[in-house]
XYZ file of C-alpha atoms in Angstrom:
250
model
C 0.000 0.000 0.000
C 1.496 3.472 -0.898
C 0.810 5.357 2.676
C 1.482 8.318 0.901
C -2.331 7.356 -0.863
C -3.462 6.262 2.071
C -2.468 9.472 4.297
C -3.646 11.500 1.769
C -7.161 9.772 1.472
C -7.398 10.179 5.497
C -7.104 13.873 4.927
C -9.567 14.539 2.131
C -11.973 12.599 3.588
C -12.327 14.167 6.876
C -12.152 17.140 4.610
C -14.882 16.554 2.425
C -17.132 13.707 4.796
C -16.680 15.130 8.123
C -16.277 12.036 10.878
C -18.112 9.472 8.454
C -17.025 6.035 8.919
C -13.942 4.778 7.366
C -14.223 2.310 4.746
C -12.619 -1.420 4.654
C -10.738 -2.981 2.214
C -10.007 -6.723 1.432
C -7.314 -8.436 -0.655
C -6.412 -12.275 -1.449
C -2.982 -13.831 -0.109
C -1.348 -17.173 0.772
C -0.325 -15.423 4.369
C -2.302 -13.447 6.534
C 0.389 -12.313 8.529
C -0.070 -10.624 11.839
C -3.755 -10.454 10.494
C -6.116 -12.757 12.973
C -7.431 -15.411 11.543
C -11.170 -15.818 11.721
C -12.725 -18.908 13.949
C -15.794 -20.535 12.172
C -18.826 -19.485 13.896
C -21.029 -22.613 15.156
C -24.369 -22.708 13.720
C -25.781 -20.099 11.003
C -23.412 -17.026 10.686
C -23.815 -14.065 7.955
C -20.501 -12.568 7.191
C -21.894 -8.879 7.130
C -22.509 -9.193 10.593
C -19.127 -10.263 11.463
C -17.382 -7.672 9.310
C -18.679 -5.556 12.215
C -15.242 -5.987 13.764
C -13.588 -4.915 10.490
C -15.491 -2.144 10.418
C -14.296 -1.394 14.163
C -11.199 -1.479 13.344
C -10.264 -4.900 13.666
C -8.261 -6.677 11.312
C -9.373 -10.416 10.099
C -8.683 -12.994 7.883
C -10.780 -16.028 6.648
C -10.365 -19.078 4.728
C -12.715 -21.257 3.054
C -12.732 -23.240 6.406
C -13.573 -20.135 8.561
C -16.315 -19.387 6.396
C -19.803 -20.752 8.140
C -22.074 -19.345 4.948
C -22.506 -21.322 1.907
C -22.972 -19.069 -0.322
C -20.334 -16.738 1.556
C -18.104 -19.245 0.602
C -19.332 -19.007 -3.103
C -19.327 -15.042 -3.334
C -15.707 -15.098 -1.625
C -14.035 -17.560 -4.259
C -13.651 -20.926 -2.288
C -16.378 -22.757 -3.412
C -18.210 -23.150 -6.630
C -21.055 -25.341 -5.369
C -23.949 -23.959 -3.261
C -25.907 -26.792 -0.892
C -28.756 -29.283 -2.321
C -31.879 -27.444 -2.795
C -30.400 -24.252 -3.244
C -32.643 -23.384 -5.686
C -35.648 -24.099 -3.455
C -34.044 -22.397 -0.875
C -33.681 -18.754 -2.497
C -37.575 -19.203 -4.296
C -40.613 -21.162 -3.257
C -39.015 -23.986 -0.714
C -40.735 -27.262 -0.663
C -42.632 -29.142 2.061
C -39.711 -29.478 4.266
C -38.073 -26.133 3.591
C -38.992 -22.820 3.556
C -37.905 -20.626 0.744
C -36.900 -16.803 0.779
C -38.772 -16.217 -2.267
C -36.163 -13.851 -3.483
C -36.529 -15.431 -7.168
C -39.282 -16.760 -8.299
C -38.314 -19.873 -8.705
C -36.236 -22.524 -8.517
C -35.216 -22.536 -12.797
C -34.954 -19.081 -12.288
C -32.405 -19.666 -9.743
C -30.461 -22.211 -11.332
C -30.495 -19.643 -14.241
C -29.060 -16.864 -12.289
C -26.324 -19.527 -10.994
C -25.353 -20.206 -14.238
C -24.371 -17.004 -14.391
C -22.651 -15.833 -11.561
C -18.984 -18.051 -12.948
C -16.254 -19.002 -9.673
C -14.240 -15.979 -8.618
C -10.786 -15.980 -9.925
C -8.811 -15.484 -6.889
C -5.373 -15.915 -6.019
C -5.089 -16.839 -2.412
C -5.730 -19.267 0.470
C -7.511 -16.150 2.803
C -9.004 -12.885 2.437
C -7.721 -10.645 4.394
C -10.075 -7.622 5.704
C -8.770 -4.241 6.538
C -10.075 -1.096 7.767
C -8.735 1.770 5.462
C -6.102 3.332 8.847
C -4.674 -0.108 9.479
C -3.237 -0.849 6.173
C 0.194 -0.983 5.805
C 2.823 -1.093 3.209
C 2.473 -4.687 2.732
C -1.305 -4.686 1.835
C -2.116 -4.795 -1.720
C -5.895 -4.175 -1.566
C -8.036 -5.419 -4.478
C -11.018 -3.412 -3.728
C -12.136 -0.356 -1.121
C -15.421 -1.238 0.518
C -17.691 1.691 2.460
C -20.732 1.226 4.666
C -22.322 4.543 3.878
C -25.502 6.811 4.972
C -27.342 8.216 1.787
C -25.842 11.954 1.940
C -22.146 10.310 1.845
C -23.761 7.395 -0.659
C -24.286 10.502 -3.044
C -20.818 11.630 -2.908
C -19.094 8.490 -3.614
C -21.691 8.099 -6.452
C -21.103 11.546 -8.031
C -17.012 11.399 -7.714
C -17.478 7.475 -9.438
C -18.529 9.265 -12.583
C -16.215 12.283 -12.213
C -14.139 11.427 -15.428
C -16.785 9.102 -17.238
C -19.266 9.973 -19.761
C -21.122 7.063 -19.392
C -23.735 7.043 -16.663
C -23.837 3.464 -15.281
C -20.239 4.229 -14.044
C -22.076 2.336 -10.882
C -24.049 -0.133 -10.899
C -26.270 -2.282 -8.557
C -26.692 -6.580 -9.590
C -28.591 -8.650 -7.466
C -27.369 -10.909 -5.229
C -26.635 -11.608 -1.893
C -25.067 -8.795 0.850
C -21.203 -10.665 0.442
C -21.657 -10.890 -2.800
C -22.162 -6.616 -3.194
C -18.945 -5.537 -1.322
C -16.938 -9.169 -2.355
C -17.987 -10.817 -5.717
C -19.135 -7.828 -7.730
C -16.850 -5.901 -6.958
C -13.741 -8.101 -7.716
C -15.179 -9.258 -10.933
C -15.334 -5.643 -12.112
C -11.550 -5.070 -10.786
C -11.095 -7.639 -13.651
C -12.213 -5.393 -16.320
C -11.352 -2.691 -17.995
C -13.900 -0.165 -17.153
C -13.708 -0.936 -13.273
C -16.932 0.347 -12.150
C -18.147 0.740 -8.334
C -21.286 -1.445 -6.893
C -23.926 -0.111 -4.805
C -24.928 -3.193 -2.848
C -26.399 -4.060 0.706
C -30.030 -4.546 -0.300
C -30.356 -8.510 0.279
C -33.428 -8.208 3.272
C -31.303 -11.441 4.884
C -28.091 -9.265 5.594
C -30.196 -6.002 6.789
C -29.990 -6.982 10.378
C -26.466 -6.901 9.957
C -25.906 -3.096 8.999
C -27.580 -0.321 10.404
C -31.008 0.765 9.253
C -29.622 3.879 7.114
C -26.643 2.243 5.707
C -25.910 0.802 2.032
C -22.942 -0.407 0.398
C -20.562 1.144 -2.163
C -17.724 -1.051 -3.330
C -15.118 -0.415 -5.881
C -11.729 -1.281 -7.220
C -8.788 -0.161 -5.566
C -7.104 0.759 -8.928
C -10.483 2.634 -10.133
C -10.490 4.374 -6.100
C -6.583 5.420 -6.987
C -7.656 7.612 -9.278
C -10.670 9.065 -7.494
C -8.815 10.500 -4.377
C -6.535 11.933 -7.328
C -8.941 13.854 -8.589
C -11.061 14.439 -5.784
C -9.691 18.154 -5.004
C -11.070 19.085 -8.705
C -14.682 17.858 -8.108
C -17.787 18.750 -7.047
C -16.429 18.302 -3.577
C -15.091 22.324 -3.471
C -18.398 23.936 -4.134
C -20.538 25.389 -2.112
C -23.457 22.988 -3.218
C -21.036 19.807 -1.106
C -20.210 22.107 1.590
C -24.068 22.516 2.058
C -24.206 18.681 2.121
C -21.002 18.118 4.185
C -22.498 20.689 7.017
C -25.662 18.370 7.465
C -23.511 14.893 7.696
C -21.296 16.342 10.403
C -24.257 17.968 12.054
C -26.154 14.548 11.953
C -22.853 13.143 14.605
């Protein structure tokens, strides 16, 4: 991590987002260090509620083993098979399971399966950091902030800054790991490296408070953002107007 970036980020956004929370950021690697490795919840265990810590300022790393979730496991790149019934699962269930009914059916799940291809990642953990606690050995892969909609609306507006294109951002469906994890590292695979606007999955809610939604994006698209942030929007007097009611909302 250049901690030149990274002290100059720390800066702009107090500047610009008054005490907001700082974002997280994970990357892939065969060693997580002096990172703690995360224990494997017993029982049923979303990962958005345990990236809580992270977002504390707690440091963690998880393999496929530490993983409790499934489809976690899926979204994060260890595992390419969900469980049997799946299908039924995120639709109608059956008569000994109860379905979320968050497709509308089980072909239409398999369907949206088929396209949501492994994750191509290089690693045995992922290793989850906030933004103040990287160092110069973290390489991360994408920049991950749990935001209230008047700091949403920033991060939105600078992700289009230099793009004519509008859908600079976009928002897929899928589950709450799969906004701030999957997406987001698929698109840090292509060339136009656009940010995801994620959190909506009613099953990870709980997990995040009741204002709070998701904007994830690619370290090497977020590079050039805090580059250019001192030329945007952020210096006029319509953001200061904005930036006085998030601080006054502390």
């Amino acid at each position: 991590m250049n901690l030149e970036l990274k002290g100059k980020f720390l800066e702009l956004w107090k500047k610009y987002f008054a005490e907001e929370e700082l974002p997280i950021t994970f990357y892939y690697s065969d060693d997580y260090k002096a990172t703690e490795l995360a224990v494997r919840p017993k029982g049923r265990s979303c990962l958005i509620c345990e990236l809580a810590k992270v977002r504390n300022g707690k440091s963690l790393a998880y393999s496929g083993d530490s993983v409790a979730c499934q489809g976690a496991r899926k979204n994060l790149g260890f595992s390419d098979t969900m469980r049997p019934g799946f299908e039924y699962f995120l639709s109608c269930g059956h008569e000994k399971m109860e379905g979320e009914r968050y497709l509308q059916s089980p072909e239409l799940v398999m369907e949206f399966l088929k396209m949501q291809p492994r994750l191509p990642v290089d690693g045995k953990y992922i290793v989850f950091k906030r933004w103040d606690d990287l160092d110069e050995s973290d390489h991360p892969d994408v920049v991950i902030f749990f935001a209230r909609p008047d700091v949403l609306s920033g991060l939105f507006t600078l992700a289009n800054f230099d793009r004519m294109e509008p859908d600079s951002t976009i928002t897929p469906f899928g589950a709450g790991c799969g906004s701030i994890v999957y997406s987001p590292f698929m698109e840090s695979k292509t060339d136009r490296q656009r940010a995801v606007i994620g959190m909506f999955d009613p099953s990870a809610r709980p997990c995040v408070q009741m204002d709070i939604l998701s904007f994830a994006i690619p370290m090497k698209r977020f590079e050039k953002i805090i580059n250019f942030m001192e030329e945007s929007f952020l210096i006029t007097e319509t953001w200061s107007n904005v930036r006085k009611r998030i601080a006054g909302d502390k």
